[in-house]
Coordinates of C-alpha atoms and ligand atoms in Angstrom, one line a residue:
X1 CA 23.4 -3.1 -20.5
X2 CA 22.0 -5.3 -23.2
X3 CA 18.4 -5.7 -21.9
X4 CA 16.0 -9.0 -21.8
X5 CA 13.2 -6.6 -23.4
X6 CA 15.5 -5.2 -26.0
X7 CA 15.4 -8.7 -27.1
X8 CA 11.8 -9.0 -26.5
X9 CA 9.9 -6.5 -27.6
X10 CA 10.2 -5.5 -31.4
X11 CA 11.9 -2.4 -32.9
X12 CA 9.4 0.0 -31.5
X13 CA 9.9 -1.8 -28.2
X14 CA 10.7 1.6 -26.7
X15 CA 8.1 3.7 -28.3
X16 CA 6.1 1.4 -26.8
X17 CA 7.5 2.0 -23.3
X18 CA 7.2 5.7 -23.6
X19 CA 3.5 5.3 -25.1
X20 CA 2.9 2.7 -21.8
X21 CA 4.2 5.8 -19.3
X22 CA 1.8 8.4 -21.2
X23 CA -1.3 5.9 -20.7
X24 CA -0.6 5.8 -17.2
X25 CA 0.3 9.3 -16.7
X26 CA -3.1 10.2 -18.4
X27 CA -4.9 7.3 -16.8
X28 CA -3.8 8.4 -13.2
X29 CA -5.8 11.4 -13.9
X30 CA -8.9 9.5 -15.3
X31 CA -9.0 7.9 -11.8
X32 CA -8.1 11.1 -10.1
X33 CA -12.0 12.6 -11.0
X34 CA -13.8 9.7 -9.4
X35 CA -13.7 11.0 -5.6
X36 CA -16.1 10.9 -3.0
X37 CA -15.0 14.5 -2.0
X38 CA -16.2 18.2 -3.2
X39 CA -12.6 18.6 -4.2
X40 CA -9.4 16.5 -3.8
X41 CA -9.0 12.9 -4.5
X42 CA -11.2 10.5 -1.8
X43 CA -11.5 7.0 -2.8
X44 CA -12.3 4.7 0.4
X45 CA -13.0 0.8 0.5
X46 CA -16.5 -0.5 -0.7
X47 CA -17.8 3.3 -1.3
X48 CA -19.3 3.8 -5.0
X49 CA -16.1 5.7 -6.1
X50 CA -14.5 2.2 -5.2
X51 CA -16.8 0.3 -7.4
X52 CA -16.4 3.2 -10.0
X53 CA -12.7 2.7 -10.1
X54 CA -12.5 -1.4 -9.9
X55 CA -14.9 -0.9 -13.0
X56 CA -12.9 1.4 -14.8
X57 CA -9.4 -0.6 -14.6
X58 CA -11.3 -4.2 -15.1
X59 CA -11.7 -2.5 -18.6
X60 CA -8.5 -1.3 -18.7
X61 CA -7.2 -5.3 -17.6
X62 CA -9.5 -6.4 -20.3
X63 CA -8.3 -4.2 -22.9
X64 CA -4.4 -5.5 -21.8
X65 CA -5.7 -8.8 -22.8
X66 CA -6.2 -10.1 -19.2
X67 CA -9.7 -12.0 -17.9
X68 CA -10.5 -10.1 -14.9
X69 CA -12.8 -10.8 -11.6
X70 CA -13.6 -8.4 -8.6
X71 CA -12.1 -11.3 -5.7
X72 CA -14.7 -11.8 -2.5
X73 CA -13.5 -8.6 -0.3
X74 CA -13.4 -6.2 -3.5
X75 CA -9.9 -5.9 -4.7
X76 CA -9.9 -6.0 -8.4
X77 CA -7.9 -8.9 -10.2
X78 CA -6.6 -9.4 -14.0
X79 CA -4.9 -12.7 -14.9
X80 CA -2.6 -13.9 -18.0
X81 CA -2.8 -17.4 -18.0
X82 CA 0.4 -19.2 -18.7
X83 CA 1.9 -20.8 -21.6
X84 CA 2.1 -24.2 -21.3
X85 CA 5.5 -25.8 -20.8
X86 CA 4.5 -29.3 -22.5
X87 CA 2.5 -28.2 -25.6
X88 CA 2.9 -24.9 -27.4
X89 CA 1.0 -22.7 -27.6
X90 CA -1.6 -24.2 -25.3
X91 CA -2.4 -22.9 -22.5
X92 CA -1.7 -24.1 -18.5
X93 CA -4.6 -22.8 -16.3
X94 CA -3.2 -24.5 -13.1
X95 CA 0.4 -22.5 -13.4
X96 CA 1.1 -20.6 -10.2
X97 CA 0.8 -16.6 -10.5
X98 CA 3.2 -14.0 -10.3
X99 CA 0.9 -11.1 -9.0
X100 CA 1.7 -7.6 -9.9
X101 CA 0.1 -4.4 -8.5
X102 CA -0.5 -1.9 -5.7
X103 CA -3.8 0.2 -4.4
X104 CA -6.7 1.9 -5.4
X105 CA -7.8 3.7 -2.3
X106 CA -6.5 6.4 -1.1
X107 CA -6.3 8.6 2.0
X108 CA -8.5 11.7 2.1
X109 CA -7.2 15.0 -0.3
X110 CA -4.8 12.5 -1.6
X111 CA -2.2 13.0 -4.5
X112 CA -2.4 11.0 -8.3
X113 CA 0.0 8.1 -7.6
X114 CA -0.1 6.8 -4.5
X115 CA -1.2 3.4 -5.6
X116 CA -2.4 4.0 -8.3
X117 CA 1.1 4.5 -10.4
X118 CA 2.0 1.0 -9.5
X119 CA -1.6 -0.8 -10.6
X120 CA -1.2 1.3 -13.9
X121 CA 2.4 0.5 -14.5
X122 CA 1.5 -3.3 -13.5
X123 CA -1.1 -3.2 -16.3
X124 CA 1.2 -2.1 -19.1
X125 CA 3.8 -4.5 -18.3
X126 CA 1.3 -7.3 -19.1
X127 CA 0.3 -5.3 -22.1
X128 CA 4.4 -5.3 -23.2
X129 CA 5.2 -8.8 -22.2
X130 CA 2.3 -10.5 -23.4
X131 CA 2.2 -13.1 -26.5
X132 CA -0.4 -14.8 -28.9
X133 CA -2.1 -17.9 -28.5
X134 CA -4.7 -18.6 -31.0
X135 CA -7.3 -16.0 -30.4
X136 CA -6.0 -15.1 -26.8
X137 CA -3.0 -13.3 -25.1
X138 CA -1.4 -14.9 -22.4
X139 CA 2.1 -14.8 -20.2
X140 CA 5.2 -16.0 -22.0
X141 CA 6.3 -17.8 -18.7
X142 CA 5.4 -20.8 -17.5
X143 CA 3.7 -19.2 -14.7
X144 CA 0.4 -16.7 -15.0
X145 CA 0.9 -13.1 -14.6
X146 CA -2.0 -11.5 -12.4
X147 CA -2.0 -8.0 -12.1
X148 CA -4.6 -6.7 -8.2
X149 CA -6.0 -3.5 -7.7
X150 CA -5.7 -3.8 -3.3
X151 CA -8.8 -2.5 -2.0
X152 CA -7.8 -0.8 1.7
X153 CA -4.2 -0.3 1.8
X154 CA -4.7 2.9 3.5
X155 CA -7.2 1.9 6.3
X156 CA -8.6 5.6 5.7
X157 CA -12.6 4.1 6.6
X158 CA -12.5 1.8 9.0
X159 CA -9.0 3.0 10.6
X160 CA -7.3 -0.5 10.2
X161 CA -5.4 -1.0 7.0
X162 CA -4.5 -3.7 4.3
X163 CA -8.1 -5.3 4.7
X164 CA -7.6 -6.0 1.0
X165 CA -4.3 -7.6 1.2
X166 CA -4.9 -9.4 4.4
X167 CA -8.3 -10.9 2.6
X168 CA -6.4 -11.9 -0.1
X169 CA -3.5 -13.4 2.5
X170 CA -5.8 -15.3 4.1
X171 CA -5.5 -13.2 7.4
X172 CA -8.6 -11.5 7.7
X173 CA -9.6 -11.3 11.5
X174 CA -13.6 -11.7 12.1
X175 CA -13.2 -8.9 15.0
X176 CA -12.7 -6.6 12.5
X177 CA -16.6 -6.6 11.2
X178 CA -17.4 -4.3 14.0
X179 CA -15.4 -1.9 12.9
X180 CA -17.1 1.6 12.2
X181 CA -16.5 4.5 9.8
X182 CA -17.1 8.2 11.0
X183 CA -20.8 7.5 9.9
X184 CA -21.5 4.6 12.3
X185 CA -21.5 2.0 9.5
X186 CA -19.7 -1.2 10.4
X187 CA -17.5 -3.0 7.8
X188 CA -20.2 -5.9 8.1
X189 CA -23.0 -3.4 6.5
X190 CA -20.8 -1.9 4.3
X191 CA -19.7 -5.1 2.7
X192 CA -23.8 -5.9 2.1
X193 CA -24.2 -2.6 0.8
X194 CA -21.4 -3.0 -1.6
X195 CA -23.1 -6.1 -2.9
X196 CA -20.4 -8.4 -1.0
X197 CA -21.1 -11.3 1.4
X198 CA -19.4 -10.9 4.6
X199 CA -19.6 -15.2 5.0
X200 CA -17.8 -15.2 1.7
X201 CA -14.7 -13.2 2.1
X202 CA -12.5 -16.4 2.9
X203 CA -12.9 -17.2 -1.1
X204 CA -10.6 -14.3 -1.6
X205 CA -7.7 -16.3 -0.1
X206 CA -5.0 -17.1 -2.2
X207 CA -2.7 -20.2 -1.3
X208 CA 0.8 -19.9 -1.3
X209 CA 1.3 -22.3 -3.9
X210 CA -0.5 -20.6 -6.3
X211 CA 1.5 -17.5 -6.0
X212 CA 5.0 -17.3 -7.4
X213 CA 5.4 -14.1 -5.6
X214 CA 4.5 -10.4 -5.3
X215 CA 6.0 -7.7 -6.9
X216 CA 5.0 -3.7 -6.4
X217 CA 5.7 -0.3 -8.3
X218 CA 5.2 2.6 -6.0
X219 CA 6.2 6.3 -5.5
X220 CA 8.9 6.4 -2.7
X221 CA 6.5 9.0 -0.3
X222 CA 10.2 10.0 0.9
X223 CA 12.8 12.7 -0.1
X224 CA 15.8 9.9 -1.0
X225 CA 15.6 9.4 -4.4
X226 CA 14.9 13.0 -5.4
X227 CA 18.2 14.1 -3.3
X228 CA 19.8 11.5 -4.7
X229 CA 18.9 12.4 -8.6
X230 CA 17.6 8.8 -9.3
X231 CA 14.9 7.6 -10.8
X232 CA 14.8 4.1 -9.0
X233 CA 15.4 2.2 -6.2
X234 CA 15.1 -1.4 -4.9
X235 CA 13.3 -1.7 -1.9
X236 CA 14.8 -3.9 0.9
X237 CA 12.4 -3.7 3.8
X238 CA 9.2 -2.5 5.0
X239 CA 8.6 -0.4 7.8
X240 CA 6.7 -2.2 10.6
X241 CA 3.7 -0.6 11.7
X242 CA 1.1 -0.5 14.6
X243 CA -2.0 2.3 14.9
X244 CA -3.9 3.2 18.4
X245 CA -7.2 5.3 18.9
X246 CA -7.0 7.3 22.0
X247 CA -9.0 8.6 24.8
X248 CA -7.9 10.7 27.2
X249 CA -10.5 12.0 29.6
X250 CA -10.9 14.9 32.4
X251 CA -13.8 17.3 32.9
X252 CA -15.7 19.4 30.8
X253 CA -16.1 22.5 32.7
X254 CA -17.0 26.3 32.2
X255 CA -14.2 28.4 30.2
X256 CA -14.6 31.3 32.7
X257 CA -15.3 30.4 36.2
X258 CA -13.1 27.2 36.4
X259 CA -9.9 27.9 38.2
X260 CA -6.7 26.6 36.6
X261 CA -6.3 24.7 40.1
X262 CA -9.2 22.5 40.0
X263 CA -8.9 21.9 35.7
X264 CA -8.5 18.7 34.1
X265 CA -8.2 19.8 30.5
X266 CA -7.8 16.7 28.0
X267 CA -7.1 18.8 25.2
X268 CA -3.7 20.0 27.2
X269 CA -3.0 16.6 28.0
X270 CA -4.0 15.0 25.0
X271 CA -1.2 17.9 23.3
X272 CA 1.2 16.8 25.6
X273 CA 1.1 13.2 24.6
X274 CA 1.2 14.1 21.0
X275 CA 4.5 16.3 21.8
X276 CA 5.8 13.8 24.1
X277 CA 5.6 11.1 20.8
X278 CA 7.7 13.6 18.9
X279 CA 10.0 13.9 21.2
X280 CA 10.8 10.1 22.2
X281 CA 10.7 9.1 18.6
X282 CA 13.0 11.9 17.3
X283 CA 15.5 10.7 19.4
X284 CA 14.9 7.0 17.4
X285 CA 16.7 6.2 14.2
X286 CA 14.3 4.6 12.1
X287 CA 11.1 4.8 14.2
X288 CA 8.6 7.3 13.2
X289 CA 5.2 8.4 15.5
X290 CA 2.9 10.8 14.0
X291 CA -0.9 11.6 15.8
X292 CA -3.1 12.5 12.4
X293 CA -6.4 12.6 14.0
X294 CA -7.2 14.5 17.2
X295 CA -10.7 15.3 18.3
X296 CA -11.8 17.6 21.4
X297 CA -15.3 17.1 22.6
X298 CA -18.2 19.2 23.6
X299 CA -15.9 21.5 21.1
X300 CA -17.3 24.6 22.4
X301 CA -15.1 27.6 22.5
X302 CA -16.6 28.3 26.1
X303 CA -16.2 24.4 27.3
X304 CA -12.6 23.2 29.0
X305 CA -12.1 20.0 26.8
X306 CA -13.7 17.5 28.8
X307 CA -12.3 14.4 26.3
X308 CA -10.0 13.8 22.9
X309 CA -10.0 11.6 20.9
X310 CA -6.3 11.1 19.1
X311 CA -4.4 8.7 16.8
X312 CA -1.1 7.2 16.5
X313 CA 0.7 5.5 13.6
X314 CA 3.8 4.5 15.1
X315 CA 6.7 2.7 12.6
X316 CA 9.9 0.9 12.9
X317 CA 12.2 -0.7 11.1
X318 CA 12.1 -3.5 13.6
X319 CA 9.7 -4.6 15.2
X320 CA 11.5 -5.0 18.7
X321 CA 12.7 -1.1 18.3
X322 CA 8.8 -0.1 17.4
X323 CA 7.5 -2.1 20.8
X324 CA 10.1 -0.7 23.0
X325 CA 9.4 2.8 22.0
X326 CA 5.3 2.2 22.2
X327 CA 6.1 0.9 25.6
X328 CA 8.5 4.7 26.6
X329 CA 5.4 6.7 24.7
X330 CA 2.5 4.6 26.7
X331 CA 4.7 5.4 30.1
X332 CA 5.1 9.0 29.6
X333 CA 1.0 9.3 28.7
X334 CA 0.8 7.7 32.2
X335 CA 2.8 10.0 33.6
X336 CA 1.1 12.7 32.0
X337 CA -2.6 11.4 33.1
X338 CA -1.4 11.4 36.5
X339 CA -0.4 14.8 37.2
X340 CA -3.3 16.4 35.3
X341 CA -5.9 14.1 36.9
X342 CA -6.9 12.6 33.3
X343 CA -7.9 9.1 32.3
X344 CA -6.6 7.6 29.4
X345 CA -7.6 4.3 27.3
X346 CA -5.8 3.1 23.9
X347 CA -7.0 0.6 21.3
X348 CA -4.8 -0.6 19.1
X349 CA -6.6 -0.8 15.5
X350 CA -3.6 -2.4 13.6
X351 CA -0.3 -4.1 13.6
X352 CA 1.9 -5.5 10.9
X353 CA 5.4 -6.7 11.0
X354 CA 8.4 -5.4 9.2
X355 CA 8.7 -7.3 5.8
X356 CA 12.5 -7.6 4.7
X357 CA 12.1 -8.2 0.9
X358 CA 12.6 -11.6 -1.3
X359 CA 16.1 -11.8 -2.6
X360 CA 15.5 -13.1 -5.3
X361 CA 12.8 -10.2 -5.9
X362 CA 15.2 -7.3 -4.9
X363 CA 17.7 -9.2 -7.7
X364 CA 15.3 -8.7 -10.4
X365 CA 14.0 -5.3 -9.6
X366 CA 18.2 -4.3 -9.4
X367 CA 19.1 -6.1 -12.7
X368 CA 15.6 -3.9 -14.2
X369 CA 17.0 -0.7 -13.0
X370 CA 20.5 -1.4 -14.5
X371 CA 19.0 -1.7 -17.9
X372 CA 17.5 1.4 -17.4
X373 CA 21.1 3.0 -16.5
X374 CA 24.1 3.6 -18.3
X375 CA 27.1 1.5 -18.9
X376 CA 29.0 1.6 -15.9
X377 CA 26.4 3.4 -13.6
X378 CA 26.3 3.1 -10.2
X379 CA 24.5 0.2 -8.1
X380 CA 20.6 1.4 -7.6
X381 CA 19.9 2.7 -4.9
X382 CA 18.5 0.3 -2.1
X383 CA 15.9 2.2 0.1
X384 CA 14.1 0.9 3.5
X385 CA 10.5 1.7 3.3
X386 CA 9.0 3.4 6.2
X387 CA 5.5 4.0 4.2
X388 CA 3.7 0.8 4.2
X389 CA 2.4 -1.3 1.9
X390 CA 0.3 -4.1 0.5
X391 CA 3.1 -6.1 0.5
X392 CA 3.3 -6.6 4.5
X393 CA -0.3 -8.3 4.3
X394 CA 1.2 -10.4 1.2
X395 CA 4.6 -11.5 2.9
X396 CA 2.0 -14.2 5.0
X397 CA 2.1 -15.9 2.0
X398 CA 4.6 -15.8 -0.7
X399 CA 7.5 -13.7 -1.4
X400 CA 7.2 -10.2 -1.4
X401 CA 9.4 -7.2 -4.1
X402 CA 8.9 -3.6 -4.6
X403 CA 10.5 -1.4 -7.0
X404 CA 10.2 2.5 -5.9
X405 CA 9.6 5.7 -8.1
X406 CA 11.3 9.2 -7.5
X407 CA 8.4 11.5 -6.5
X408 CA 9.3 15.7 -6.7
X409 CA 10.7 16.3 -2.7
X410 CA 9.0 13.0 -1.6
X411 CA 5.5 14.7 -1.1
X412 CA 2.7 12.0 -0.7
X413 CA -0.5 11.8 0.6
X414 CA -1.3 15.7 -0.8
X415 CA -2.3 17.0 -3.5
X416 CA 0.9 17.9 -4.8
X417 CA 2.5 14.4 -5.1
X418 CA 4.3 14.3 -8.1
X419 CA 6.1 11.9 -10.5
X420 CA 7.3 12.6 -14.0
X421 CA 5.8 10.7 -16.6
X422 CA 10.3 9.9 -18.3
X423 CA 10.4 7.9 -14.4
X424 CA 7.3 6.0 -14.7
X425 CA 9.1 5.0 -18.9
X426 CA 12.0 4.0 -16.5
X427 CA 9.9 2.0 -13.8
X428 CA 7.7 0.0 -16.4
X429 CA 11.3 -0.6 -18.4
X430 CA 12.6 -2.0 -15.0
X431 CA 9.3 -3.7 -14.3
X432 CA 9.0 -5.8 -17.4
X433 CA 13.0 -6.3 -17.1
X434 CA 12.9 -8.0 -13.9
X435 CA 9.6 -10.0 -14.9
X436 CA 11.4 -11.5 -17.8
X437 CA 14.4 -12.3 -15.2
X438 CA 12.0 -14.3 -13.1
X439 CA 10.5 -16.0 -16.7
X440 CA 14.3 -17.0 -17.1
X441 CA 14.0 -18.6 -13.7
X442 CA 13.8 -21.8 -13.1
X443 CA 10.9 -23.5 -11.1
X444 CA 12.9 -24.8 -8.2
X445 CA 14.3 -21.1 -8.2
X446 CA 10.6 -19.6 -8.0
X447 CA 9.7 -21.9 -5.5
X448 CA 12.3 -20.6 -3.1
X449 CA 10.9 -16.8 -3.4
X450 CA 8.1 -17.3 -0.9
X451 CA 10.1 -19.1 1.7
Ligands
LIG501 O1 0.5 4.9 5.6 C1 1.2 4.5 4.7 O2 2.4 4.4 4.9 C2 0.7 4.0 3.4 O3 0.7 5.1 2.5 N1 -0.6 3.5 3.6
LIG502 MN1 -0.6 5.9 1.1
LIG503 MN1 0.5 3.4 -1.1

């Protein structure tokens, strides 16, 4: 299929893809050595390894051509002004932005490419699309092309996630500055200590107007695209999500003496609950519960468990389905509570709503993966996320596209998460194609992406 970027990029155009995919495949490493763990990959929101990395990629923005700024709750932001539509080649500051990107953080022993593929891949599309004016680059389109490094997508400090995106969506809730990390530190102290003002993080708002939409590379973090023997895939919704901290409480008694009778163990019930989330949501299609963290306390090996502490990320792909199974899982922990003579509290930490994809988005991201295809190929493959993403904070305010990556047997957050450097040549083709669909647009068309 006789490609926009054929026509736009010059004869090496695709040795210039392929050189694109080996800077990111070698940059994804670069990024992988600045963790704040012995070993494995730990990057969480407003630590030093944060800073470290915003520093590292606002060179890497720069060196693309882009002016970059770290935004008022520390995601990190390159922007392509665009060219003017009345006097060429001068320059319109004022043009909305198409914003391009994904994560920096990461969950703890994380893989390479979880968020990080899609920044990097977002980075070398500006650097392929780009044109001259005077002594500047900027975006061929009349609107700007901003490429944002999220933050927090995983929630891995504080527990809740997307603080980035929702920051930059204008969602932020105030409740949220109490939030602690395992150290005691709330969000409040760590924004001071990471040189931000908590009274400032408003600034990093974005208005819907001056968005023309948001579109995200990312590794699938799912088997599909690997049993299928693609490459690609247009996304076409976004897993709803809602996460609870636990406590379940009994009575912390002696290992030996206390008769089974008169034990109220929360460990057993706590394992109970966890089982009983496996079972209800197995019997779901499309709703996922999974319990990551699960504490006992005193933690002697001589003390009955006298309280745990557990999580659970709970997903749909409605939101309706999600609630009514929360609602079966929160009556069965009752039930269990009951006959063991526990207590039990939950909190939940965050909740976002299923995001069904622009159209016009998932149109562009389809017509990029057909010029990456041969004549005559199948449709791409059209996947429902059920990881989440920066693009549910996003959705609150403009129009919101993802275009997915095979990764090897859908591994993700672990070590061995995997993507082959000839799919990421394939993703940035598809990337830039369905960029320079958009710049084909017209502006009424735009307009309609983030309604
Ligand atoms: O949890 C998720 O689905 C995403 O990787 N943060
Ligand atoms: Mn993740
Ligand atoms: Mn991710």
């Amino acid at each position: 299929m006789s490609a926009l970027l054929d026509r736009f990029l010059d004869d090496a155009g695709l040795d210039r893809v392929t050189a694109a995919a080996r800077r990111v495949m070698t940059r994804c490493e670069e990024l992988a050595r600045i963790s704040g763990a012995e070993s494995g990959i730990e990057r969480v929101y407003l630590s030093p390894e944060h800073a470290r990395a915003n520093r590292l990629v606002a060179e890497w923005m720069r060196e693309a051509g882009m002016t970059t700024w770290q935004d008022a709750a520390g995601n990190q932001v390159g922007r392509l002004e665009a060219r003017s539509v009345t006097a060429d080649p001068h320059v319109d500051r004022d043009a909305p932005a198409l914003l391009l990107g994904s994560h920096l953080d990461t969950v703890p022993d994380a893989g390479r490419y979880d968020g990080i593929v899609g920044v990097l891949m977002a980075i070398e599309t500006v650097r392929l699309l780009r044109v001259r004016a005077g002594d500047s680059w900027i975006s061929p389109f009349a609107f700007a092309i901003e490429v944002i490094a999220f933050s927090d997508e995983e929630g891995t400090r504080f527990g809740t996630a997307l603080l980035g995106s929702a920051a930059v969506a204008g969602t932020w809730d105030p409740e949220w500055w109490t939030l602690t990390d395992a150290g005691g530190t709330t969000l409040r102290q760590a924004f001071l200590e990471f040189g931000l003002d908590p009274g400032r993080v408003g600034e990093a708002g974005r208005r819907p107007e001056e968005l023309v939409g948001y579109l995200e590379a990312h590794i699938e973090q799912g088997p599909e695209l690997d049993q299928r023997g693609e490459a690609l895939a247009v996304v076409s919704s976004i897993a709803s999500a809602r996460r609870f901290q636990f406590v379940m409480e009994g009575e912390a008694r002696h290992a030996g003496g206390t008769p089974y009778a008169s034990r109220h163990d929360a460990l057993l019930g706590a394992s109970e609950a966890a089982l009983a989330v496996e079972r209800i949501c197995m019997a779901e299609h499309h709703v996922v519960g999974t319990v990551g963290r699960f504490e006992a306390f005193p933690g002697a090996v001589n003390v009955i468990p006298g309280e745990v502490r557990f999580s659970l990320d709970l997903r749909g792909e409605f939101d309706e389905r999600r609630d009514e199974v929360w609602n079966r899982i929160a009556e069965d922990l009752g039930a269990i509570a009951w006959r063991r003579g526990l207590r039990w509290q939950a909190r939940e930490v965050h909740r976002a709503a299923a995001v069904t994809c622009a159209p016009l988005l998932q149109d562009v991201v389809r017509e990029g993966i057909l010029t990456t295809l041969p004549n005559g190929a199948d449709e791409p493959a059209v996947i429902f996320s059920r990881a989440g993403h920066d693009g549910m904070a996003m959705a609150a305010i403009t129009g919101v596209g993802m275009l997915f990556l095979r990764n090897a047997h859908g591994i993700s957050h672990h070590p061995d998460e995997h993507v082959e450097g000839a799919d990421v040549a394939r993703g940035i083709r598809a990337l830039a194609e369905a960029v320079l669909q958009l710049g084909s647009e017209s502006r009424t068309t735009l307009e309609r992406i983030r309604r």
